[in-house]
CSV table of C-alpha atoms and ligand atoms in Angstrom, one decimal:
chain,number,residue,atom,x,y,z
A,20,MET,CA,122.5,111.9,122.2
A,21,ILE,CA,123.0,108.5,123.6
A,22,PRO,CA,127.0,109.1,124.4
A,23,LEU,CA,129.4,106.9,122.2
A,24,VAL,CA,133.4,106.1,122.5
A,25,ILE,CA,135.3,107.7,119.5
A,26,LYS,CA,136.9,103.9,119.4
A,27,GLN,CA,133.6,102.7,118.9
A,28,ILE,CA,132.7,105.1,116.4
A,29,ILE,CA,135.9,104.2,114.1
A,30,THR,CA,135.2,100.5,114.2
A,31,ILE,CA,131.6,101.3,113.1
A,32,VAL,CA,132.6,103.5,110.2
A,33,ASN,CA,135.3,101.4,109.5
A,34,GLY,CA,137.4,104.4,109.2
A,35,THR,CA,141.5,105.3,109.7
A,36,SER,CA,142.3,107.5,112.0
A,37,TYR,CA,144.8,110.0,112.4
A,38,HIS,CA,146.2,112.2,115.5
A,39,ILE,CA,144.0,110.8,117.7
A,40,GLN,CA,145.1,111.3,121.3
A,41,ASP,CA,142.6,109.3,122.8
A,42,GLU,CA,140.5,107.0,121.5
A,43,LYS,CA,138.3,106.6,124.8
A,44,LEU,CA,136.7,109.6,124.4
A,45,ILE,CA,133.3,110.4,124.6
A,46,ILE,CA,131.0,111.7,122.1
A,47,LYS,CA,128.1,113.7,122.7
A,48,GLU,CA,126.8,114.8,119.5
A,49,ILE,CA,127.2,114.5,116.2
A,50,CYS,CA,127.2,118.2,113.7
A,51,THR,CA,127.5,118.4,110.4
A,52,ASP,CA,127.0,122.1,110.5
A,53,SER,CA,129.8,124.0,111.4
A,54,ARG,CA,127.9,126.9,113.1
A,55,LYS,CA,126.3,124.7,115.3
A,56,ILE,CA,129.5,123.0,117.1
A,57,THR,CA,128.9,122.0,120.4
A,58,ASP,CA,131.6,120.6,122.6
A,59,GLN,CA,133.0,117.1,122.6
A,60,CYS,CA,131.0,116.9,119.3
A,61,LEU,CA,132.0,114.7,116.2
A,62,PHE,CA,131.7,117.0,113.2
A,63,ILE,CA,131.3,115.2,109.9
A,64,ALA,CA,132.2,116.6,106.7
A,65,LEU,CA,129.4,116.1,104.1
A,66,VAL,CA,129.6,117.3,100.7
A,67,GLY,CA,126.2,118.7,99.3
A,68,GLU,CA,125.4,120.4,95.4
A,69,LYS,CA,126.3,123.5,97.6
A,70,PHE,CA,128.6,123.0,99.8
A,71,ASP,CA,131.2,121.2,100.9
A,72,GLY,CA,131.7,120.2,104.9
A,73,HIS,CA,135.6,119.4,104.3
A,74,LEU,CA,135.9,123.3,103.7
A,75,PHE,CA,135.1,124.1,107.4
A,76,ALA,CA,136.3,120.9,109.3
A,77,LYS,CA,139.7,122.6,110.9
A,78,GLN,CA,137.0,125.6,111.3
A,79,ALA,CA,135.1,123.2,113.6
A,80,ILE,CA,137.8,121.8,115.2
A,81,GLU,CA,139.1,125.2,116.2
A,82,ALA,CA,135.6,125.9,117.8
A,83,GLY,CA,135.2,122.9,119.9
A,84,ALA,CA,134.8,119.9,117.7
A,85,SER,CA,136.7,116.4,119.7
A,86,VAL,CA,136.9,115.1,115.6
A,87,VAL,CA,136.1,115.5,112.5
A,88,VAL,CA,134.9,112.1,109.9
A,89,VAL,CA,136.1,112.9,106.2
A,90,ASN,CA,136.3,111.8,103.1
A,91,HIS,CA,139.8,112.3,102.2
A,92,LYS,CA,142.8,113.1,104.6
A,93,ILE,CA,142.8,116.7,105.5
A,94,ASP,CA,146.5,118.4,104.9
A,95,ASP,CA,146.6,119.5,108.6
A,96,ASP,CA,147.0,118.2,112.1
A,97,ILE,CA,143.8,117.8,113.1
A,98,PRO,CA,142.0,114.8,115.0
A,99,GLN,CA,140.5,112.8,111.8
A,100,ILE,CA,138.8,109.7,110.9
A,101,VAL,CA,139.0,109.0,107.2
A,102,VAL,CA,136.3,107.3,105.7
A,103,ASN,CA,134.9,106.1,101.7
A,104,ASP,CA,131.9,108.3,102.4
A,105,THR,CA,131.0,110.5,104.9
A,106,TYR,CA,127.4,110.7,103.9
A,107,ILE,CA,126.8,106.4,104.3
A,108,ALA,CA,128.9,107.1,107.2
A,109,LEU,CA,126.8,109.6,109.0
A,110,GLY,CA,123.9,106.6,108.5
A,111,GLU,CA,126.3,104.5,109.8
A,112,ILE,CA,126.6,106.1,113.3
A,113,ALA,CA,122.6,106.9,113.4
A,114,GLU,CA,121.6,103.2,112.6
A,115,PHE,CA,124.2,102.1,115.4
A,116,VAL,CA,122.9,104.6,118.1
A,117,ARG,CA,119.3,103.3,116.9
A,118,ASP,CA,120.3,100.4,117.9
A,119,GLN,CA,121.4,100.9,121.4
A,120,SER,CA,117.7,102.7,121.9
A,121,SER,CA,114.9,100.4,123.9
A,122,ALA,CA,112.6,103.1,122.6
A,123,LYS,CA,109.5,101.7,120.4
A,124,PHE,CA,109.9,103.2,117.2
A,125,VAL,CA,107.3,104.2,114.5
A,126,ALA,CA,108.0,105.7,111.3
A,127,LEU,CA,105.4,107.5,108.4
A,128,THR,CA,105.5,108.8,105.1
A,129,GLY,CA,103.2,109.5,102.5
A,130,SER,CA,102.8,112.8,100.1
A,131,SER,CA,100.8,115.3,102.8
A,132,GLY,CA,100.0,115.4,105.8
A,133,LYS,CA,102.9,113.7,107.3
A,134,THR,CA,104.4,116.3,109.7
A,135,SER,CA,100.7,116.8,110.7
A,136,VAL,CA,100.4,113.0,111.6
A,137,LYS,CA,103.9,112.8,113.1
A,138,GLU,CA,103.1,115.9,115.3
A,139,MET,CA,99.8,114.4,116.7
A,140,THR,CA,101.3,111.0,116.8
A,141,ALA,CA,104.1,112.1,119.2
A,142,THR,CA,101.4,114.4,121.0
A,143,ILE,CA,99.7,111.0,121.6
A,144,LEU,CA,103.0,109.1,123.1
A,145,GLN,CA,104.0,112.0,125.2
A,146,GLN,CA,101.2,111.0,127.3
A,147,CYS,CA,102.9,107.7,127.5
A,148,GLY,CA,106.1,108.1,128.0
A,149,GLU,CA,109.3,109.8,127.1
A,150,THR,CA,109.1,110.7,122.7
A,151,LEU,CA,111.4,111.8,120.5
A,152,TYR,CA,109.9,112.4,117.2
A,153,THR,CA,111.2,114.4,113.7
A,154,GLN,CA,112.0,117.8,113.8
A,155,GLY,CA,110.4,120.3,111.9
A,156,ASN,CA,110.8,118.7,108.0
A,157,PHE,CA,113.6,116.5,108.9
A,158,ASN,CA,112.7,113.6,106.8
A,159,ASN,CA,115.2,112.9,103.8
A,160,ASP,CA,118.2,110.7,104.0
A,161,ILE,CA,120.4,113.1,106.0
A,162,GLY,CA,117.4,114.3,108.3
A,163,VAL,CA,116.4,111.4,109.2
A,164,PRO,CA,120.0,110.1,110.4
A,165,LEU,CA,120.3,113.6,112.2
A,166,THR,CA,116.9,112.4,114.2
A,167,LEU,CA,118.6,109.2,115.2
A,168,LEU,CA,121.0,110.8,116.4
A,169,ARG,CA,119.0,112.9,118.9
A,170,LEU,CA,118.1,109.6,120.9
A,171,THR,CA,118.6,109.7,124.4
A,172,GLU,CA,118.8,106.5,126.8
A,173,GLN,CA,115.8,108.0,128.6
A,174,ASP,CA,113.4,107.7,125.0
A,175,GLN,CA,110.8,105.1,124.9
A,176,PHE,CA,109.1,106.1,121.8
A,177,ALA,CA,110.1,107.6,118.8
A,178,VAL,CA,108.2,109.1,116.0
A,179,ILE,CA,110.3,109.0,112.2
A,180,GLU,CA,108.7,111.0,109.4
A,181,LEU,CA,110.0,109.4,105.9
A,182,GLY,CA,110.1,111.7,103.1
A,183,ALA,CA,111.8,111.3,99.8
A,184,ASN,CA,112.0,112.9,96.5
A,185,HIS,CA,113.7,110.0,94.6
A,186,ILE,CA,113.1,106.1,94.3
A,187,GLY,CA,115.4,104.3,97.1
A,188,GLU,CA,115.2,107.1,99.4
A,189,ILE,CA,112.7,105.7,102.0
A,190,ALA,CA,113.8,102.5,101.4
A,191,TYR,CA,117.1,103.2,102.7
A,192,THR,CA,116.1,105.6,105.8
A,193,THR,CA,113.2,102.8,107.2
A,194,ARG,CA,115.8,101.0,107.2
A,195,LEU,CA,117.9,102.7,109.6
A,196,VAL,CA,114.8,103.0,111.9
A,197,LYS,CA,113.6,99.9,111.3
A,198,PRO,CA,110.0,100.7,112.7
A,199,LYS,CA,108.0,98.3,114.9
A,200,SER,CA,104.8,99.7,113.3
A,201,ALA,CA,104.9,101.8,109.6
A,202,LEU,CA,102.3,103.9,107.7
A,203,ILE,CA,101.3,105.6,104.2
A,204,ASN,CA,99.2,108.3,105.1
A,205,ASN,CA,98.0,109.1,101.6
A,206,ILE,CA,98.9,109.0,98.1
A,207,ALA,CA,98.7,111.5,95.6
A,208,LEU,CA,100.7,113.8,92.9
A,209,ALA,CA,103.4,115.1,94.5
A,210,HIS,CA,107.1,115.6,93.1
A,211,ILE,CA,105.6,113.6,90.0
A,212,GLU,CA,108.9,114.9,87.8
A,213,GLY,CA,111.5,112.6,90.6
A,214,PHE,CA,108.7,109.5,90.3
A,215,GLY,CA,107.3,109.5,86.7
A,216,SER,CA,103.5,108.8,88.2
A,217,LEU,CA,101.3,108.4,90.6
A,218,GLU,CA,102.2,104.2,90.3
A,219,GLY,CA,106.0,105.6,91.2
A,220,VAL,CA,105.2,107.3,93.6
A,221,ALA,CA,103.0,104.9,95.5
A,222,THR,CA,106.4,102.4,94.7
A,223,ALA,CA,108.5,104.8,96.4
A,224,LYS,CA,106.8,105.0,99.4
A,225,GLY,CA,106.1,101.5,99.1
A,226,GLU,CA,109.3,101.3,100.5
A,227,ILE,CA,108.5,102.6,103.8
A,228,PHE,CA,107.4,98.7,104.5
A,229,GLU,CA,110.7,97.4,103.7
A,230,GLY,CA,112.8,98.3,107.1
A,231,LEU,CA,109.4,96.7,109.2
A,232,ALA,CA,110.4,93.6,111.8
A,233,ASP,CA,109.2,90.8,111.2
A,234,ASP,CA,106.4,91.1,113.8
A,235,GLY,CA,106.1,94.3,112.4
A,236,ILE,CA,102.6,96.1,111.7
A,237,ALA,CA,102.1,97.9,108.2
A,238,ILE,CA,99.4,100.7,108.6
A,239,ILE,CA,97.6,101.5,105.3
A,240,ASN,CA,94.7,104.0,104.1
A,241,LEU,CA,91.9,102.2,102.5
A,242,ASP,CA,90.9,105.8,101.4
A,243,SER,CA,94.2,106.0,99.2
A,244,CYS,CA,95.7,103.2,96.7
A,245,SER,CA,95.7,100.2,99.4
A,246,ASP,CA,95.6,97.7,97.0
A,247,LYS,CA,99.0,98.1,95.9
A,248,TRP,CA,100.2,97.4,98.9
A,249,LEU,CA,97.7,95.0,100.5
A,250,LYS,CA,98.9,92.9,97.5
A,251,ASN,CA,102.7,92.9,99.1
A,252,LEU,CA,102.0,92.9,102.6
A,253,LYS,CA,100.6,89.1,102.7
A,254,ASN,CA,103.2,87.8,105.3
A,255,LYS,CA,102.5,91.2,107.4
A,256,THR,CA,100.3,92.2,110.2
A,257,VAL,CA,98.0,94.7,108.1
A,258,TRP,CA,95.8,97.2,109.7
A,259,THR,CA,93.9,99.8,107.6
A,260,PHE,CA,92.2,103.2,108.6
A,261,SER,CA,89.8,105.6,106.4
A,262,ILE,CA,87.3,108.6,107.4
A,263,ALA,CA,84.4,106.8,107.2
A,264,ASP,CA,84.6,103.1,105.8
A,265,SER,CA,83.4,100.9,108.9
A,266,SER,CA,85.2,98.1,107.3
A,267,ALA,CA,88.8,99.6,108.3
A,268,ASP,CA,90.1,98.9,111.6
A,269,PHE,CA,90.2,102.4,112.8
A,270,TYR,CA,87.7,105.1,111.3
A,271,ALA,CA,85.9,108.1,112.1
A,272,SER,CA,81.4,108.2,112.5
A,273,ASN,CA,79.5,111.3,114.2
A,274,ILE,CA,81.3,113.9,112.3
A,275,LYS,CA,80.9,117.5,113.5
A,276,MET,CA,83.1,120.4,111.9
A,277,MET,CA,82.6,123.2,113.5
A,278,ASP,CA,85.4,125.8,114.2
A,279,GLN,CA,87.0,122.7,116.1
A,280,THR,CA,85.9,119.1,114.9
A,281,VAL,CA,84.7,116.4,117.0
A,282,PHE,CA,84.2,112.7,116.0
A,283,THR,CA,83.8,109.2,117.7
A,284,LEU,CA,86.9,107.3,117.0
A,285,HIS,CA,86.8,103.5,116.4
A,286,THR,CA,89.8,101.1,116.9
A,287,PRO,CA,90.2,97.5,117.7
A,288,ILE,CA,90.9,98.3,121.2
A,289,GLY,CA,87.5,100.4,121.6
A,290,GLU,CA,85.5,103.6,120.8
A,291,SER,CA,86.4,107.0,121.9
A,292,GLU,CA,84.9,110.8,121.4
A,293,ILE,CA,87.4,113.0,120.0
A,294,SER,CA,87.7,116.6,120.2
A,295,LEU,CA,90.5,117.4,117.7
A,296,PRO,CA,90.9,121.3,117.5
A,297,LEU,CA,92.1,121.5,113.9
A,298,VAL,CA,89.3,122.1,111.0
A,299,GLY,CA,89.8,120.1,107.7
A,300,GLU,CA,88.2,116.6,107.0
A,301,HIS,CA,91.7,115.7,105.9
A,302,ASN,CA,92.9,116.5,109.2
A,303,ILE,CA,90.3,113.6,110.7
A,304,SER,CA,92.1,111.3,108.8
A,305,ASN,CA,95.2,112.4,109.8
A,306,ALA,CA,94.2,111.9,113.2
A,307,ILE,CA,92.5,108.5,113.0
A,308,ALA,CA,96.2,107.8,111.2
A,309,ALA,CA,98.0,109.0,114.2
A,310,SER,CA,95.7,107.2,116.6
A,311,ALA,CA,96.4,103.8,114.8
A,312,LEU,CA,100.2,104.8,115.0
A,313,ALA,CA,100.2,105.4,118.7
A,314,ILE,CA,98.0,102.2,119.9
A,315,SER,CA,100.7,100.2,117.9
A,316,VAL,CA,103.2,100.7,120.6
A,317,GLY,CA,100.9,100.5,123.1
A,318,ALA,CA,98.6,103.5,123.4
A,319,THR,CA,95.6,103.4,125.8
A,320,LEU,CA,92.5,105.1,124.3
A,321,THR,CA,92.5,107.8,126.7
A,322,GLN,CA,95.6,108.8,126.0
A,323,VAL,CA,94.8,109.1,122.2
A,324,LYS,CA,92.1,111.1,123.6
A,325,ARG,CA,94.1,113.6,125.8
A,326,GLY,CA,96.8,113.7,122.6
A,327,LEU,CA,94.6,114.4,120.2
A,328,ALA,CA,93.1,117.1,122.3
A,329,ALA,CA,96.6,118.6,122.8
A,330,SER,CA,97.2,119.0,118.7
A,331,LYS,CA,98.1,122.1,117.5
A,332,SER,CA,98.0,123.4,113.9
A,333,VAL,CA,101.7,123.7,112.4
A,334,LYS,CA,102.2,127.3,111.0
A,335,GLY,CA,101.7,127.5,107.5
A,336,ARG,CA,99.5,124.3,107.4
A,337,LEU,CA,96.0,125.7,107.4
A,338,TYR,CA,96.8,127.9,110.6
A,339,PRO,CA,94.0,130.2,111.4
A,340,VAL,CA,95.3,133.9,111.5
A,341,ARG,CA,92.4,135.7,112.4
A,342,LEU,CA,91.8,139.2,111.2
A,343,ASN,CA,88.8,140.6,113.5
A,344,GLN,CA,86.1,139.1,114.7
A,345,THR,CA,84.2,137.6,110.8
A,346,GLN,CA,87.6,137.8,109.1
A,347,LEU,CA,89.8,135.1,109.0
A,348,ILE,CA,93.2,133.9,106.6
A,349,TRP,CA,93.9,130.2,107.1
A,350,ASP,CA,97.6,130.6,105.5
A,351,ASP,CA,98.2,127.0,104.0
A,352,SER,CA,101.2,128.5,102.3
A,353,TYR,CA,103.5,125.7,103.5
A,354,ASN,CA,103.3,123.6,100.4
A,355,ALA,CA,101.0,122.6,98.1
A,356,ASN,CA,100.2,119.9,95.7
A,357,VAL,CA,96.6,118.3,93.8
A,358,GLY,CA,95.9,116.7,97.3
A,359,SER,CA,96.5,118.7,99.6
A,360,MET,CA,95.0,121.5,97.5
A,361,SER,CA,91.8,119.8,96.8
A,362,ALA,CA,91.7,119.0,100.4
A,363,ALA,CA,92.1,122.8,101.2
A,364,ILE,CA,89.3,124.1,99.2
A,365,ARG,CA,86.9,121.8,100.6
A,366,VAL,CA,87.9,123.3,103.9
A,367,LEU,CA,87.2,126.6,102.4
A,368,ALA,CA,83.9,125.7,101.0
A,369,THR,CA,82.2,124.8,104.5
A,370,GLN,CA,83.4,128.2,106.3
A,371,PRO,CA,81.3,131.0,106.7
A,372,GLY,CA,80.6,134.1,104.7
A,373,TYR,CA,82.1,135.3,101.3
A,374,ARG,CA,85.0,132.5,100.7
A,375,VAL,CA,88.2,133.3,99.0
A,376,LEU,CA,91.2,131.4,97.2
A,377,VAL,CA,94.0,132.7,97.2
A,378,VAL,CA,96.8,130.6,95.2
A,379,GLY,CA,100.2,130.6,93.6
A,380,ASP,CA,101.8,127.3,90.9
A,381,MET,CA,101.6,124.1,92.1
A,382,ALA,CA,105.6,123.0,91.6
A,383,GLU,CA,107.3,119.6,90.5
A,384,LEU,CA,104.1,118.6,88.7
A,385,GLY,CA,105.9,117.3,85.2
A,386,LYS,CA,104.1,117.4,81.7
A,387,ASP,CA,100.2,117.6,83.1
A,388,ALA,CA,101.3,120.5,85.0
A,389,ALA,CA,98.4,122.5,83.1
A,390,SER,CA,95.8,120.3,83.3
A,391,TYR,CA,96.3,119.4,86.9
A,392,HIS,CA,95.6,123.1,87.6
A,393,GLN,CA,92.7,123.2,85.5
A,394,GLN,CA,91.1,120.5,87.7
A,395,ILE,CA,92.0,122.3,90.6
A,396,GLY,CA,90.1,125.5,89.1
A,397,GLU,CA,87.0,122.8,88.1
A,398,LEU,CA,87.1,121.8,91.6
A,399,ALA,CA,87.1,125.6,93.4
A,400,LYS,CA,83.9,125.7,91.1
A,401,GLN,CA,82.4,122.8,91.4
A,402,GLN,CA,83.0,123.5,95.4
A,403,LYS,CA,81.2,127.0,95.0
A,404,ILE,CA,84.1,129.3,95.9
A,405,ASP,CA,83.2,132.7,95.9
A,406,CYS,CA,86.3,134.4,94.4
A,407,VAL,CA,89.4,133.0,93.0
A,408,VAL,CA,92.7,135.0,93.3
A,409,SER,CA,95.8,133.8,91.5
A,410,VAL,CA,99.6,134.9,91.2
A,411,GLY,CA,102.1,133.1,89.0
A,412,ASN,CA,101.9,131.2,85.7
A,413,LEU,CA,100.3,127.9,85.9
A,414,SER,CA,97.7,129.1,88.5
A,415,GLU,CA,96.3,131.5,86.2
A,416,LEU,CA,94.4,128.1,84.6
A,417,ILE,CA,92.6,128.0,88.2
A,418,SER,CA,91.4,130.9,88.1
A,419,GLN,CA,90.0,130.8,84.0
A,420,PHE,CA,88.4,127.3,85.1
A,421,SER,CA,86.9,128.8,88.4
A,422,GLY,CA,84.8,130.7,86.3
A,423,VAL,CA,84.8,133.4,89.3
A,424,GLY,CA,88.8,133.8,88.7
A,425,HIS,CA,91.3,136.9,89.0
A,426,HIS,CA,95.2,136.3,88.0
A,427,PHE,CA,97.5,139.2,88.9
A,428,ILE,CA,101.3,139.4,87.5
A,429,ASP,CA,102.5,140.3,91.3
A,430,LYS,CA,101.3,140.0,94.9
A,431,PRO,CA,101.6,143.9,95.7
A,432,LYS,CA,98.4,143.8,93.2
A,433,ALA,CA,96.8,140.8,94.2
A,434,VAL,CA,96.8,142.3,97.7
A,435,GLU,CA,95.4,145.4,96.4
A,436,TYR,CA,92.4,143.9,95.5
A,437,LEU,CA,92.2,141.3,98.4
A,438,LEU,CA,92.4,144.8,100.5
A,439,MET,CA,89.3,145.8,98.3
A,440,LEU,CA,87.1,142.6,99.2
A,441,LEU,CA,88.1,143.1,102.8
A,442,ARG,CA,86.7,146.1,102.5
A,443,GLN,CA,83.4,145.0,100.8
A,444,HIS,CA,83.0,141.6,102.6
A,445,PRO,CA,82.5,141.6,106.2
A,446,THR,CA,82.6,138.4,106.7
A,447,LEU,CA,85.1,136.4,104.8
A,448,THR,CA,87.1,133.5,105.1
A,449,MET,CA,90.1,133.7,102.7
A,450,LEU,CA,92.8,130.1,102.1
A,451,VAL,CA,96.1,131.0,100.9
A,452,LYS,CA,98.2,128.0,99.2
A,453,GLY,CA,100.8,127.5,96.7
A,454,SER,CA,103.8,125.6,96.7
A,455,ARG,CA,107.1,126.8,98.6
A,456,SER,CA,108.6,128.3,96.0
A,457,ALA,CA,105.7,130.2,95.5
A,458,LYS,CA,105.9,132.1,99.1
A,459,MET,CA,102.3,132.9,99.7
A,460,GLU,CA,103.2,133.5,103.4
A,461,GLU,CA,104.4,137.2,101.4
A,462,LEU,CA,101.0,137.5,100.6
A,463,ILE,CA,99.6,137.4,104.1
A,464,ALA,CA,102.3,139.9,105.7
A,465,GLU,CA,101.5,141.8,103.0
A,466,ILE,CA,97.5,142.2,104.0
A,467,GLN,CA,98.4,142.3,108.0
A,468,SER,CA,100.9,144.8,107.7
A,469,LYS,CA,98.3,147.2,105.6
A,470,ILE,CA,95.1,146.4,107.2
B,519,LIG,P1,106.2,117.4,103.0
B,519,LIG,O1,106.5,116.9,102.1
B,519,LIG,O2,106.5,119.4,103.0
B,519,LIG,O3,107.2,117.3,104.4
B,519,LIG,P2,103.9,117.1,104.5
B,519,LIG,O4,103.5,115.2,104.0
B,519,LIG,O5,105.0,116.8,106.1
B,519,LIG,O6,104.8,117.8,103.6
B,519,LIG,P3,102.4,118.6,106.0
B,519,LIG,O7,103.2,119.6,106.8
B,519,LIG,O8,101.6,118.1,107.1
B,519,LIG,O9,102.4,117.1,105.1
B,519,LIG,O10,101.3,118.9,105.6
B,519,LIG,C1,101.0,119.8,104.0
B,519,LIG,C2,99.9,120.8,103.4
B,519,LIG,O11,99.2,119.3,103.3
B,519,LIG,C3,99.5,121.1,104.4
B,519,LIG,O12,98.9,122.4,103.4
B,519,LIG,C4,98.2,120.4,104.9
B,519,LIG,O13,96.9,121.5,104.9
B,519,LIG,C5,97.6,119.3,103.8
B,519,LIG,N1,97.4,118.0,104.1
B,519,LIG,C6,97.4,118.0,105.6
B,519,LIG,N2,97.4,116.3,105.8
B,519,LIG,C7,96.5,116.2,104.4
B,519,LIG,C8,95.7,114.6,104.0
B,519,LIG,N3,95.7,113.7,105.0
B,519,LIG,N4,95.2,114.9,102.2
B,519,LIG,C9,95.3,116.2,102.0
B,519,LIG,N5,96.1,117.1,102.3
B,519,LIG,C10,96.3,117.2,103.4
B,520,LIG,MG1,106.7,117.5,106.4
């Protein structure tokens, strides 16, 4: 972190201090997890649904924290700063640290592919200079400030993933980040329960542009609900991207998908032949999005080409698990919504051999959840998937409407059936996907242990 002096922190959070011997002491890190205390850190006691950081304040000091930030005075002589709301204080300190940084910030959101685009953008920008980027999925109103607090004076670029499960969350995080450019990767039916409708999702994601600087660049996907934002972005510089629409500023042509993907990338600064070691049309779209973000803060085409060539698939997101020369499982078990499930089916349809879709439920789809599962079944049928295996409640509909489905009440039963298919079909590609709650990776581990 960019170091701060305690006195500065007291001013930033407008707090009242108690038992602090030396206000000139330097804070090198901010911690919110009492199990991860480092020397000379500041412990912020957050209050969550399941935990209350105040219960660990004393323990944090004993473990080496210099000061704790709390909502109410702790009845002890530990060094503490009392504020109205520790959640707000976390954001205030993060924003201050961000303002000290001279890095160029880019932010991105979307229903699917945020982490994928974030990783690709970071891989490109690492070719240009020191780059901070969101770790894992730290993309909510706690994760984003914690990411900003990891900034160092050396960072020249920062790539920040913004996620939301309620209206206003991205408006808050984007104002902390103040990105030079902001991108919406796509809109799909995800977290419908939190947003009500596709329109609600679009509104929530659109909040990302509220944090843009006056000379900022808004980057939008022409293939996904772009009209809504185009209307609202009249006074901003807007860049567009699309997989194949040549009216977009960034698009691809000459796409060839084998075990890796090659295509010509068209950008306002020229064209480049790209080799991407990932599969799936959606990853081409993600790579184009990442190129636009990176070029918006100065990456050259050579850096884009090198960065994309070095991209790696992220575990659980179309991650190849090879069983032998001719049998492969695509582990896409990290999560699922209607958009990403459809993308996955289209990938499976291009794969060799007997193609098996293994699905768990898609969660958080609200009152129309059944009909979305039915649609996915119909898509599997249309894409001529050879066999669908489902576990869960709603996913039975995917099996049913695919016309080639087998539904199982639990994973062990499904595994038995899949092992039988693996024995029957020497060339086979299996794609495993479901929402986080479906934990479909358990099924892959089970197959691997039994094969
Ligand atoms: P989360 O909301 O959990 O943070 P995310 O938006 O970061 O998700 P990823 O983790 O990159 O997305 O990918 C999640 C799933 O979406 C993966 O299963 C992946 O196959 C699929 N996916 C990735 N990119 C796209 C895309 N552009 N369109 C549709 N599906 C995609
Ligand atoms: Mg993510």
